[in-house]
Coordinates of C-alpha atoms in Angstrom, one line a residue:
M1 CA 88.6 26.0 -2.5
T2 CA 91.8 27.9 -3.4
I3 CA 94.4 25.8 -5.2
R4 CA 97.9 26.5 -4.0
P5 CA 100.2 27.0 -7.1
E6 CA 103.0 24.5 -7.3
P7 CA 106.6 25.8 -6.9
T8 CA 107.7 28.1 -9.6
W9 CA 110.8 26.1 -10.5
R10 CA 108.8 22.9 -10.9
L11 CA 106.2 24.6 -13.1
T12 CA 109.0 26.1 -15.2
L13 CA 110.4 22.6 -15.8
R14 CA 107.0 21.3 -16.8
V15 CA 106.7 24.1 -19.4
A16 CA 110.2 23.5 -20.6
R17 CA 109.8 19.8 -21.1
H18 CA 107.7 20.4 -24.2
R19 CA 110.9 21.9 -25.7
M20 CA 113.2 19.7 -23.8
G21 CA 115.6 19.3 -26.7
L22 CA 116.3 23.0 -27.0
F23 CA 116.2 23.4 -23.2
S24 CA 118.8 20.7 -22.6
A25 CA 121.0 21.9 -25.5
T26 CA 121.0 25.4 -24.0
V27 CA 122.1 24.1 -20.6
A28 CA 124.7 21.9 -22.1
L29 CA 126.2 24.7 -24.2
L30 CA 126.3 27.1 -21.2
V31 CA 128.0 24.5 -19.0
A32 CA 130.5 23.9 -21.9
A33 CA 131.1 27.6 -22.3
N34 CA 131.9 28.0 -18.6
G35 CA 134.0 24.8 -18.6
L36 CA 136.2 26.4 -21.3
V37 CA 136.7 29.4 -19.1
L38 CA 138.2 27.0 -16.5
V39 CA 140.5 25.7 -19.3
I40 CA 141.5 29.2 -20.3
G41 CA 142.3 30.1 -16.7
R42 CA 144.6 27.1 -16.4
L43 CA 146.3 28.0 -19.7
L44 CA 146.9 31.6 -18.4
Q45 CA 148.5 30.2 -15.2
Q46 CA 150.8 28.0 -17.3
L47 CA 151.6 30.9 -19.7
F48 CA 152.6 33.4 -17.0
D49 CA 154.5 30.8 -15.0
T50 CA 156.4 29.9 -18.1
L51 CA 157.2 33.6 -18.8
S52 CA 158.4 34.2 -15.2
G53 CA 160.4 31.0 -15.1
A54 CA 158.3 29.5 -12.3
A55 CA 156.9 26.6 -14.4
P56 CA 158.8 23.4 -15.1
A57 CA 160.0 22.8 -18.6
G58 CA 157.1 21.9 -20.9
L59 CA 155.2 23.7 -23.6
G60 CA 156.7 27.0 -24.8
A61 CA 155.0 30.4 -24.5
Y62 CA 154.1 30.4 -28.2
E63 CA 152.5 27.0 -28.0
L64 CA 150.5 28.1 -24.9
I65 CA 149.3 31.3 -26.7
A66 CA 148.2 29.2 -29.7
I67 CA 146.2 26.9 -27.4
L68 CA 144.8 29.8 -25.5
V69 CA 143.5 31.5 -28.7
A70 CA 142.0 28.2 -29.9
A71 CA 140.2 27.7 -26.5
E72 CA 138.9 31.2 -26.6
A73 CA 137.6 30.7 -30.2
A74 CA 135.9 27.5 -29.1
R75 CA 134.3 29.3 -26.2
M76 CA 132.9 32.0 -28.5
A77 CA 131.6 29.4 -30.8
V78 CA 129.8 27.6 -28.0
V79 CA 128.4 31.0 -26.7
W80 CA 127.0 31.6 -30.2
G81 CA 125.5 28.1 -30.2
G82 CA 123.7 29.0 -27.0
M83 CA 121.5 31.3 -29.1
V84 CA 119.2 28.3 -29.4
W85 CA 117.8 29.5 -26.1
S86 CA 116.1 32.3 -27.9
R87 CA 114.2 29.8 -29.9
C88 CA 113.3 27.8 -26.8
M89 CA 112.1 30.9 -25.0
E90 CA 109.9 32.0 -27.9
S91 CA 108.4 28.5 -28.1
M92 CA 107.7 28.5 -24.4
R93 CA 106.2 31.9 -24.6
G94 CA 103.9 30.9 -27.4
L95 CA 102.9 27.7 -25.6
L96 CA 101.9 29.7 -22.4
R97 CA 99.8 32.1 -24.4
L98 CA 98.2 29.4 -26.4
N99 CA 97.2 27.6 -23.2
L100 CA 95.8 30.8 -21.7
L101 CA 93.9 31.6 -24.9
R102 CA 92.6 28.0 -25.0
A103 CA 91.2 28.4 -21.5
Q104 CA 89.4 31.6 -22.5
L105 CA 87.7 29.9 -25.4
R106 CA 86.2 27.3 -23.1
S107 CA 82.6 28.5 -22.8
G108 CA 81.7 26.6 -19.6
G109 CA 81.8 23.4 -17.7
P110 CA 84.7 22.2 -15.5
R111 CA 87.3 23.5 -18.0
A112 CA 86.0 27.0 -18.1
P113 CA 88.3 29.9 -17.3
G114 CA 88.7 31.4 -13.9
R115 CA 87.1 34.6 -12.6
P116 CA 85.9 37.1 -15.2
M117 CA 87.9 40.2 -15.7
S118 CA 88.2 43.0 -18.2
S119 CA 89.8 42.4 -21.6
G120 CA 92.5 45.0 -20.7
D121 CA 93.4 43.2 -17.5
A122 CA 93.6 39.9 -19.4
V123 CA 95.8 41.4 -22.1
S124 CA 98.2 42.7 -19.3
R125 CA 98.4 39.1 -18.0
F126 CA 99.0 37.6 -21.4
R127 CA 101.8 40.1 -22.1
D128 CA 103.5 41.2 -18.9
D129 CA 103.0 38.2 -16.6
V130 CA 104.0 35.6 -19.2
D131 CA 107.2 37.6 -19.7
D132 CA 107.7 37.8 -15.9
F133 CA 107.2 34.0 -15.5
L134 CA 109.7 33.2 -18.3
G135 CA 112.2 35.7 -16.8
F136 CA 112.9 33.2 -14.0
A137 CA 113.7 30.5 -16.6
D138 CA 115.9 32.9 -18.6
T139 CA 118.0 33.8 -15.6
G140 CA 117.9 30.2 -14.3
V141 CA 119.7 28.6 -17.2
Y142 CA 122.5 31.2 -17.0
V143 CA 122.8 30.6 -13.3
V144 CA 123.1 26.8 -13.9
G145 CA 126.2 27.5 -16.1
K146 CA 127.6 29.9 -13.5
I147 CA 127.2 27.3 -10.8
A148 CA 129.0 24.7 -12.8
F149 CA 131.8 27.2 -13.3
A150 CA 131.8 28.1 -9.6
V151 CA 132.2 24.4 -8.5
G152 CA 135.1 23.8 -10.9
S153 CA 136.9 27.1 -10.2
M154 CA 136.5 26.8 -6.4
A155 CA 138.0 23.3 -6.5
I156 CA 141.0 24.6 -8.5
M157 CA 141.5 27.7 -6.4
L158 CA 141.2 25.8 -3.1
S159 CA 144.0 23.5 -4.2
V160 CA 146.1 26.6 -4.9
D161 CA 145.3 28.8 -1.9
P162 CA 142.3 28.0 0.3
L163 CA 142.3 31.4 2.1
V164 CA 142.2 33.5 -1.1
A165 CA 139.6 31.2 -2.5
L166 CA 137.3 31.6 0.5
A167 CA 137.4 35.4 0.0
V168 CA 135.4 34.9 -3.1
V169 CA 132.6 33.1 -1.3
L170 CA 131.8 35.9 1.2
P171 CA 129.8 38.1 -1.3
L172 CA 127.6 35.1 -2.2
T173 CA 126.7 34.5 1.4
A174 CA 125.9 38.2 2.0
M175 CA 123.9 38.4 -1.2
A176 CA 121.8 35.3 -0.2
I177 CA 121.0 36.8 3.2
V178 CA 120.0 40.2 1.9
A179 CA 117.9 38.7 -1.0
R180 CA 116.1 36.5 1.5
I181 CA 115.2 39.5 3.7
A182 CA 114.0 41.6 0.7
G183 CA 112.0 38.8 -0.9
G184 CA 108.7 39.7 0.6
R185 CA 109.0 43.3 -0.3
I186 CA 109.9 42.4 -3.9
R187 CA 106.9 40.3 -4.2
A188 CA 104.5 42.9 -2.7
H189 CA 105.8 45.7 -4.9
R190 CA 105.7 43.6 -8.1
T191 CA 102.1 42.6 -7.3
A192 CA 101.0 46.2 -6.7
Y193 CA 102.8 47.3 -9.9
R194 CA 101.1 44.6 -12.1
Q195 CA 97.7 45.4 -10.6
A196 CA 98.2 49.1 -11.3
S197 CA 99.3 48.4 -14.9
A198 CA 96.4 46.1 -15.5
A199 CA 94.0 48.9 -14.3
V200 CA 95.4 51.3 -16.9
T201 CA 95.2 48.7 -19.7
A202 CA 91.7 47.8 -18.7
L203 CA 90.5 51.4 -18.8
L204 CA 92.1 51.9 -22.2
G205 CA 90.4 48.7 -23.5
E206 CA 87.0 49.9 -22.3
V207 CA 87.6 53.4 -23.8
F208 CA 88.5 52.0 -27.3
G209 CA 85.3 49.9 -27.2
A210 CA 83.0 52.7 -26.1
V211 CA 84.3 55.8 -28.1
L212 CA 80.8 56.6 -29.4
A213 CA 79.2 56.5 -26.0
L214 CA 81.9 58.8 -24.6
K215 CA 81.5 61.2 -27.4
T216 CA 77.7 61.4 -27.1
A217 CA 77.9 61.8 -23.3
R218 CA 80.7 64.3 -23.6
A219 CA 82.6 62.3 -21.0
G220 CA 86.0 62.5 -22.5
G221 CA 87.4 64.9 -19.8
E222 CA 86.2 62.6 -17.0
V223 CA 87.8 59.6 -18.7
L224 CA 91.1 61.5 -19.1
S225 CA 91.0 62.5 -15.4
R226 CA 90.5 58.9 -14.4
L227 CA 93.3 57.7 -16.7
A228 CA 95.6 60.3 -15.1
V229 CA 94.8 59.0 -11.6
L230 CA 95.5 55.4 -12.7
N231 CA 98.7 56.4 -14.5
E232 CA 99.9 58.2 -11.3
R233 CA 99.2 55.1 -9.3
R234 CA 101.1 52.9 -11.8
R235 CA 104.0 55.4 -11.8
E236 CA 104.3 55.3 -8.0
A237 CA 103.9 51.5 -7.9
G238 CA 106.5 51.2 -10.7
L239 CA 109.0 53.4 -8.9
R240 CA 108.7 51.4 -5.7
D241 CA 109.1 48.2 -7.6
Q242 CA 112.1 49.4 -9.5
L243 CA 113.6 51.0 -6.4
V244 CA 113.7 47.7 -4.5
T245 CA 115.0 45.8 -7.5
A246 CA 117.7 48.4 -8.3
S247 CA 118.8 48.6 -4.7
L248 CA 119.3 44.9 -4.6
S249 CA 121.2 45.0 -7.9
A250 CA 123.4 47.8 -6.5
F251 CA 124.2 45.8 -3.4
N252 CA 125.1 42.8 -5.6
R253 CA 127.5 45.0 -7.7
T254 CA 129.1 46.3 -4.5
T255 CA 129.8 42.8 -3.3
V256 CA 131.5 42.1 -6.6
D257 CA 133.9 45.0 -6.0
V258 CA 134.5 44.0 -2.4
S259 CA 135.3 40.4 -3.5
V260 CA 137.9 41.6 -6.1
G261 CA 139.5 43.8 -3.5
L262 CA 139.7 40.9 -1.0
V263 CA 141.3 38.6 -3.5
L264 CA 144.0 41.2 -4.3
L265 CA 144.7 42.1 -0.6
L266 CA 145.1 38.4 0.3
A267 CA 147.2 37.6 -2.8
V268 CA 149.9 40.2 -2.1
P269 CA 151.2 38.7 1.2
A270 CA 151.1 35.2 -0.3
M271 CA 153.2 36.4 -3.2
R272 CA 155.8 38.0 -0.9
R273 CA 156.2 34.7 0.9
G274 CA 156.6 32.8 -2.4
D275 CA 153.5 30.8 -1.9
F276 CA 151.7 32.5 -4.7
T277 CA 153.2 32.7 -8.2
V278 CA 152.4 35.2 -11.0
G279 CA 150.6 32.4 -12.8
D280 CA 148.5 31.7 -9.7
L281 CA 147.5 35.4 -9.6
A282 CA 146.6 35.2 -13.3
L283 CA 144.5 32.1 -12.6
F284 CA 142.7 33.8 -9.6
A285 CA 142.2 37.0 -11.6
S286 CA 140.7 35.1 -14.5
Y287 CA 138.4 33.1 -12.3
A288 CA 137.6 35.9 -9.8
T289 CA 136.5 38.4 -12.4
K290 CA 133.8 36.0 -13.5
L291 CA 133.1 34.1 -10.3
V292 CA 132.4 37.3 -8.3
Y293 CA 129.4 37.9 -10.6
L294 CA 127.8 34.8 -9.3
P295 CA 126.3 36.7 -6.4
Q296 CA 124.8 39.2 -8.9
Y297 CA 123.3 36.4 -11.0
G298 CA 122.1 34.7 -7.9
G299 CA 120.5 37.9 -6.6
R300 CA 118.8 38.4 -9.9
L301 CA 117.5 34.9 -9.9
L302 CA 116.0 35.3 -6.4
V303 CA 114.3 38.6 -7.6
R304 CA 113.0 36.9 -10.7
H305 CA 111.8 34.0 -8.6
R306 CA 109.6 36.3 -6.5
Q307 CA 108.4 38.2 -9.6
S308 CA 107.6 34.9 -11.3
G309 CA 105.6 33.7 -8.3
V310 CA 103.4 36.8 -8.6
A311 CA 103.0 36.2 -12.4
V312 CA 101.9 32.6 -11.8
E313 CA 99.3 33.6 -9.3
R314 CA 97.9 36.2 -11.8
L315 CA 98.0 33.8 -14.7
C316 CA 96.2 31.1 -12.8
A317 CA 93.2 33.4 -12.4
L318 CA 92.7 32.9 -16.2
L319 CA 92.8 29.1 -15.9
P320 CA 90.1 26.5 -15.0
A321 CA 89.6 26.5 -11.2
G322 CA 92.8 28.5 -10.9
S323 CA 94.9 25.4 -11.5
P324 CA 98.4 25.8 -13.0
A325 CA 98.1 22.4 -14.6
A326 CA 96.6 23.9 -17.7
L327 CA 99.4 26.4 -18.0
A328 CA 102.0 23.7 -18.6
A329 CA 99.8 21.6 -20.9
G330 CA 101.2 20.6 -24.2
R331 CA 100.1 21.8 -27.6
P332 CA 96.8 19.9 -28.3
P333 CA 96.6 17.8 -31.5
A334 CA 94.5 19.0 -34.3
T335 CA 90.9 17.8 -33.9
A336 CA 88.3 17.3 -36.5
T337 CA 84.9 19.1 -36.2
P338 CA 82.6 17.0 -34.0
A339 CA 80.0 15.0 -35.8
A340 CA 76.4 16.2 -35.4
G341 CA 75.2 12.7 -34.7
D342 CA 71.5 11.9 -35.2
P343 CA 69.1 14.7 -36.2
L344 CA 67.5 16.4 -33.3
R345 CA 64.2 14.7 -32.4
S346 CA 63.7 16.1 -28.9
L347 CA 65.4 18.4 -26.4
R348 CA 64.2 18.3 -22.8
V349 CA 65.2 20.5 -19.9
C350 CA 64.3 19.4 -16.4
G351 CA 64.5 21.5 -13.2
L352 CA 67.2 23.9 -14.6
T353 CA 68.4 26.4 -12.0
S354 CA 71.1 28.9 -12.6
V355 CA 71.5 31.8 -10.2
H356 CA 74.1 34.6 -10.6
P357 CA 76.4 34.8 -7.5
G358 CA 75.7 37.8 -5.4
S359 CA 72.5 39.1 -7.1
G360 CA 70.4 36.0 -6.7
R361 CA 68.9 36.6 -10.1
G362 CA 68.6 33.9 -12.8
V363 CA 66.2 31.0 -13.5
H364 CA 64.7 28.6 -11.1
D365 CA 63.4 25.1 -11.6
V366 CA 62.7 25.5 -15.4
D367 CA 61.2 22.7 -17.4
L368 CA 60.8 22.8 -21.2
S369 CA 60.9 20.5 -24.2
L370 CA 61.0 21.1 -27.9
A371 CA 61.0 18.8 -30.9
G372 CA 63.2 18.9 -34.0
G373 CA 62.2 21.4 -36.6
T374 CA 60.0 23.4 -34.3
F375 CA 60.0 27.1 -33.4
T376 CA 60.1 27.9 -29.7
V377 CA 60.0 31.5 -28.4
V378 CA 61.1 32.5 -24.9
T379 CA 59.5 35.8 -23.8
G380 CA 59.1 37.9 -20.7
P381 CA 59.9 41.3 -19.2
A382 CA 63.4 42.6 -18.9
G383 CA 65.3 40.8 -16.1
A384 CA 63.0 37.8 -16.3
G385 CA 66.0 35.4 -17.0
K386 CA 65.5 34.8 -20.7
T387 CA 69.2 35.1 -21.6
T388 CA 70.3 33.2 -18.5
L389 CA 68.0 30.3 -19.5
L390 CA 69.6 30.0 -22.9
R391 CA 73.1 30.3 -21.6
A392 CA 72.6 27.8 -18.8
L393 CA 71.0 25.3 -21.2
L394 CA 74.1 25.6 -23.5
G395 CA 76.5 25.4 -20.6
L396 CA 77.8 29.0 -21.0
V397 CA 77.0 29.8 -17.4
P398 CA 77.1 27.3 -14.5
A399 CA 73.8 25.6 -13.4
Q400 CA 73.2 24.7 -9.8
A401 CA 70.6 22.1 -10.6
G402 CA 68.7 20.4 -13.4
S403 CA 69.4 18.2 -16.4
V404 CA 69.4 18.5 -20.2
W405 CA 68.4 15.6 -22.5
W406 CA 69.1 15.3 -26.2
N407 CA 67.1 12.7 -28.1
G408 CA 66.4 11.0 -24.8
E409 CA 70.1 10.8 -23.7
P410 CA 71.4 12.9 -20.8
V411 CA 74.0 15.6 -21.7
D412 CA 76.7 15.5 -19.0
D413 CA 78.7 18.5 -20.2
P414 CA 76.5 21.0 -22.1
A415 CA 79.4 23.3 -22.8
A416 CA 81.2 20.6 -24.7
F417 CA 78.1 19.1 -26.3
F418 CA 76.3 22.2 -27.6
V419 CA 78.8 23.2 -30.3
P420 CA 78.5 23.3 -34.1
P421 CA 77.3 21.4 -36.0
R422 CA 75.1 20.1 -33.1
S423 CA 74.0 23.6 -32.2
A424 CA 74.9 27.3 -32.8
Y425 CA 74.2 30.3 -30.6
V426 CA 73.9 34.0 -31.5
P427 CA 74.0 36.3 -28.5
Q428 CA 72.2 39.7 -28.1
V429 CA 75.2 41.7 -29.0
P430 CA 77.2 39.7 -31.6
R431 CA 80.9 40.4 -32.1
L432 CA 82.7 40.6 -35.4
F433 CA 86.5 40.7 -35.9
S434 CA 88.3 43.4 -37.8
E435 CA 88.8 41.1 -40.8
S436 CA 86.9 40.6 -44.0
L437 CA 83.2 39.8 -43.9
R438 CA 84.0 36.4 -45.5
D439 CA 86.5 35.5 -42.7
N440 CA 84.0 36.6 -40.1
L441 CA 81.3 34.3 -41.5
L442 CA 83.6 31.3 -42.0
L443 CA 85.9 31.6 -39.0
G444 CA 88.3 29.0 -40.4
L445 CA 85.8 26.7 -42.2
D446 CA 86.5 25.6 -45.7
R447 CA 85.4 28.0 -48.4
D448 CA 82.4 26.2 -49.6
G449 CA 80.8 28.7 -51.9
A450 CA 77.3 27.1 -52.1
R451 CA 77.1 26.6 -48.4
L452 CA 78.1 30.2 -47.7
T453 CA 75.7 31.6 -50.3
A454 CA 72.8 29.6 -48.7
A455 CA 73.7 30.9 -45.2
I456 CA 73.9 34.5 -46.5
R457 CA 70.5 34.2 -48.2
S458 CA 68.8 32.6 -45.2
A459 CA 70.1 35.5 -43.0
V460 CA 68.7 38.0 -45.5
L461 CA 72.2 39.4 -46.1
E462 CA 72.6 39.0 -49.8
D463 CA 71.5 42.5 -50.8
D464 CA 73.8 44.0 -48.2
V465 CA 76.8 42.0 -49.5
A466 CA 76.0 43.2 -53.0
S467 CA 75.9 46.8 -51.9
I468 CA 79.1 47.1 -50.0
P469 CA 82.3 48.0 -51.9
D470 CA 84.2 44.8 -51.9
G471 CA 81.4 42.3 -51.1
L472 CA 82.5 39.5 -48.9
D473 CA 86.1 40.7 -49.0
T474 CA 85.1 44.0 -47.3
R475 CA 87.0 44.5 -44.1
V476 CA 84.3 45.3 -41.5
G477 CA 86.6 47.2 -39.0
A478 CA 86.9 46.7 -35.3
R479 CA 83.8 44.9 -34.0
G480 CA 82.1 45.4 -37.4
V481 CA 82.1 49.2 -37.1
R482 CA 81.6 49.6 -40.9
L483 CA 78.3 47.7 -40.7
S484 CA 75.0 48.7 -39.3
G485 CA 73.5 47.1 -36.2
G486 CA 71.1 45.1 -38.3
Q487 CA 73.9 43.9 -40.7
V488 CA 76.0 42.8 -37.7
Q489 CA 73.0 40.8 -36.4
R490 CA 72.3 39.1 -39.7
A491 CA 76.0 38.5 -40.3
A492 CA 76.1 36.6 -37.0
I493 CA 73.1 34.6 -38.0
A494 CA 74.7 33.7 -41.3
R495 CA 77.9 32.7 -39.4
A496 CA 75.8 30.3 -37.3
L497 CA 73.8 29.0 -40.3
V498 CA 76.9 28.2 -42.4
R499 CA 77.7 25.5 -39.7
R500 CA 74.3 23.8 -40.4
P501 CA 73.3 23.3 -36.8
R502 CA 70.6 21.0 -35.6
L503 CA 69.6 23.5 -33.0
L504 CA 69.8 27.3 -33.7
V505 CA 69.6 29.5 -30.5
L506 CA 69.0 33.2 -31.1
D507 CA 68.9 35.7 -28.3
D508 CA 66.8 38.7 -29.5
V509 CA 68.8 39.1 -32.7
S510 CA 66.2 41.0 -34.6
S511 CA 66.1 44.0 -32.4
A512 CA 67.8 46.2 -34.9
L513 CA 65.8 45.0 -37.9
D514 CA 62.9 46.8 -39.6
V515 CA 59.6 45.1 -39.8
E516 CA 60.0 44.0 -43.4
T517 CA 63.5 42.6 -43.0
E518 CA 62.5 40.8 -39.8
K519 CA 59.5 39.2 -41.6
R520 CA 61.8 38.0 -44.5
L521 CA 64.3 36.6 -41.9
W522 CA 61.7 34.5 -40.2
D523 CA 60.1 33.4 -43.5
R524 CA 63.5 32.0 -44.6
L525 CA 64.5 30.5 -41.3
L526 CA 61.2 28.7 -40.9
S527 CA 61.2 27.5 -44.5
D528 CA 63.9 25.0 -43.6
R529 CA 62.7 22.8 -40.8
R530 CA 65.9 20.7 -40.5
A531 CA 66.9 22.9 -37.5
A532 CA 64.9 23.6 -34.4
L533 CA 64.8 27.2 -33.4
L534 CA 65.0 28.4 -29.8
V535 CA 64.6 32.2 -29.8
V536 CA 64.3 35.0 -27.2
S537 CA 61.9 37.7 -28.4
N538 CA 59.2 40.1 -27.2
R539 CA 58.0 41.1 -30.6
P540 CA 54.3 40.1 -31.1
A541 CA 54.9 39.2 -34.8
T542 CA 57.6 36.8 -33.8
I543 CA 55.6 35.3 -31.0
A544 CA 52.6 34.8 -33.2
R545 CA 54.6 32.5 -35.5
A546 CA 55.9 30.3 -32.7
D547 CA 55.0 26.6 -32.3
Q548 CA 55.5 27.1 -28.6
V549 CA 55.8 30.1 -26.3
I550 CA 57.6 30.0 -22.9
E551 CA 56.9 33.1 -20.8
L552 CA 59.3 33.8 -18.0
D553 CA 58.7 36.0 -15.0
H554 CA 61.3 36.5 -12.2
G555 CA 63.2 33.5 -13.4
R556 CA 60.3 31.1 -13.4
I557 CA 57.9 29.9 -16.1
R558 CA 54.6 31.6 -15.9
R559 CA 51.9 28.9 -15.9

């Protein structure tokens, strides 16, 4: 079921409410700044009427000039105070990206992110679409101030000369009609441009992660050709997007000039009749030069609204079930690490079925059980469903049927339940960050030296740490490029062990190890029976040490 995103303006207010103090202060300051423009216009009217002798006796010219200077200084001070909006915008931008990242870190279950996409496409949405969404809010707060000014100035000008005042409204009406007509095209071109940009970013992300494969295959030329094609598509889409936006902006600027001309044309006959004083002309000139820009701001707001709608749809693809609710969620409170609870006595899986959409491959009606402290190996040919079984059990991929029981109690949400220190998972291809080895192992845990040392030894990593230049402080490079494949695997195992899980799940993580290192690894892991081991492996030496062997074939347990 497709969830229809809520109106953009409402979603914007829901995001802004988390910084409502700054948001309200910005709106109040902008309204105050525009209110002072009304005061300045009135002062100019009084000043010029005083100088021309059309005003009754009252304040002198010098007094009016002093008040005018003070009002302008106050307006500038209020405008500078409106810079709090920058803080509000950055806070909202950070909140949006935090919520998007939080959704990506959900491994599974009902709060898992939406459809999978390349990392480059996701980066494009994090960067460009967040900015497009907030562009509507940025323009909107300024338009609120302009509307407040428009209401006040129109009331004043209508009281002076209704005909001249109505001339200022015509451009706004024309702008609204044209923007309404162009709205669909703006939306279509912005969608096409964002998709083309995401395709370029996605390809670059894939290239940076597969440089060695491209070099060994001598495929650099083909990749450059593909990049050139995608860049040309982005250029064409960008030109169309900018052309529509620039055309509408040009129309808005033209309406401004037309409005000024109409005001001057209508003011001249009124002045000849004596119905319009020099002070009135100064008042209208002061207001009109700012009021006629309301169509331009309004047109920009309508364009940003269309672009923001596209951004919301693209951002929702990264959220659970495509719902925008998670986009406007508040910053979560800091949570403590969940307690492991009772030691693992038994883990039972009943009728587990998890099939990948489209391919029909996966696991079907799998039953298994293991006891705490035991060593269970899942084996079988390539494509038998070994990895799918582990990931479905842990809630990392959706299961269509089946149940999981921990110590005799049902696990309702495996993705939320099977986390450290209850369990830890090491995939086939572990990922490291381009930070120090120590930071990669701890990932935010307290620097408990004894705990870290024990995990490193259990993962047979101590000799490697001693041999690299800076030991644990060595920066491993992007994705651990400075380490060998076997070192990356053992570093990932140490990262899991430092969390002291009750269940350790390893997916063929000894594939890059030599026979001697692999033997030492299993010797050390099996010497501590506090954790149960659930391991995928096809190596005979590993299978021979297992307490239980589960053989999969075409997604089913071979009996």
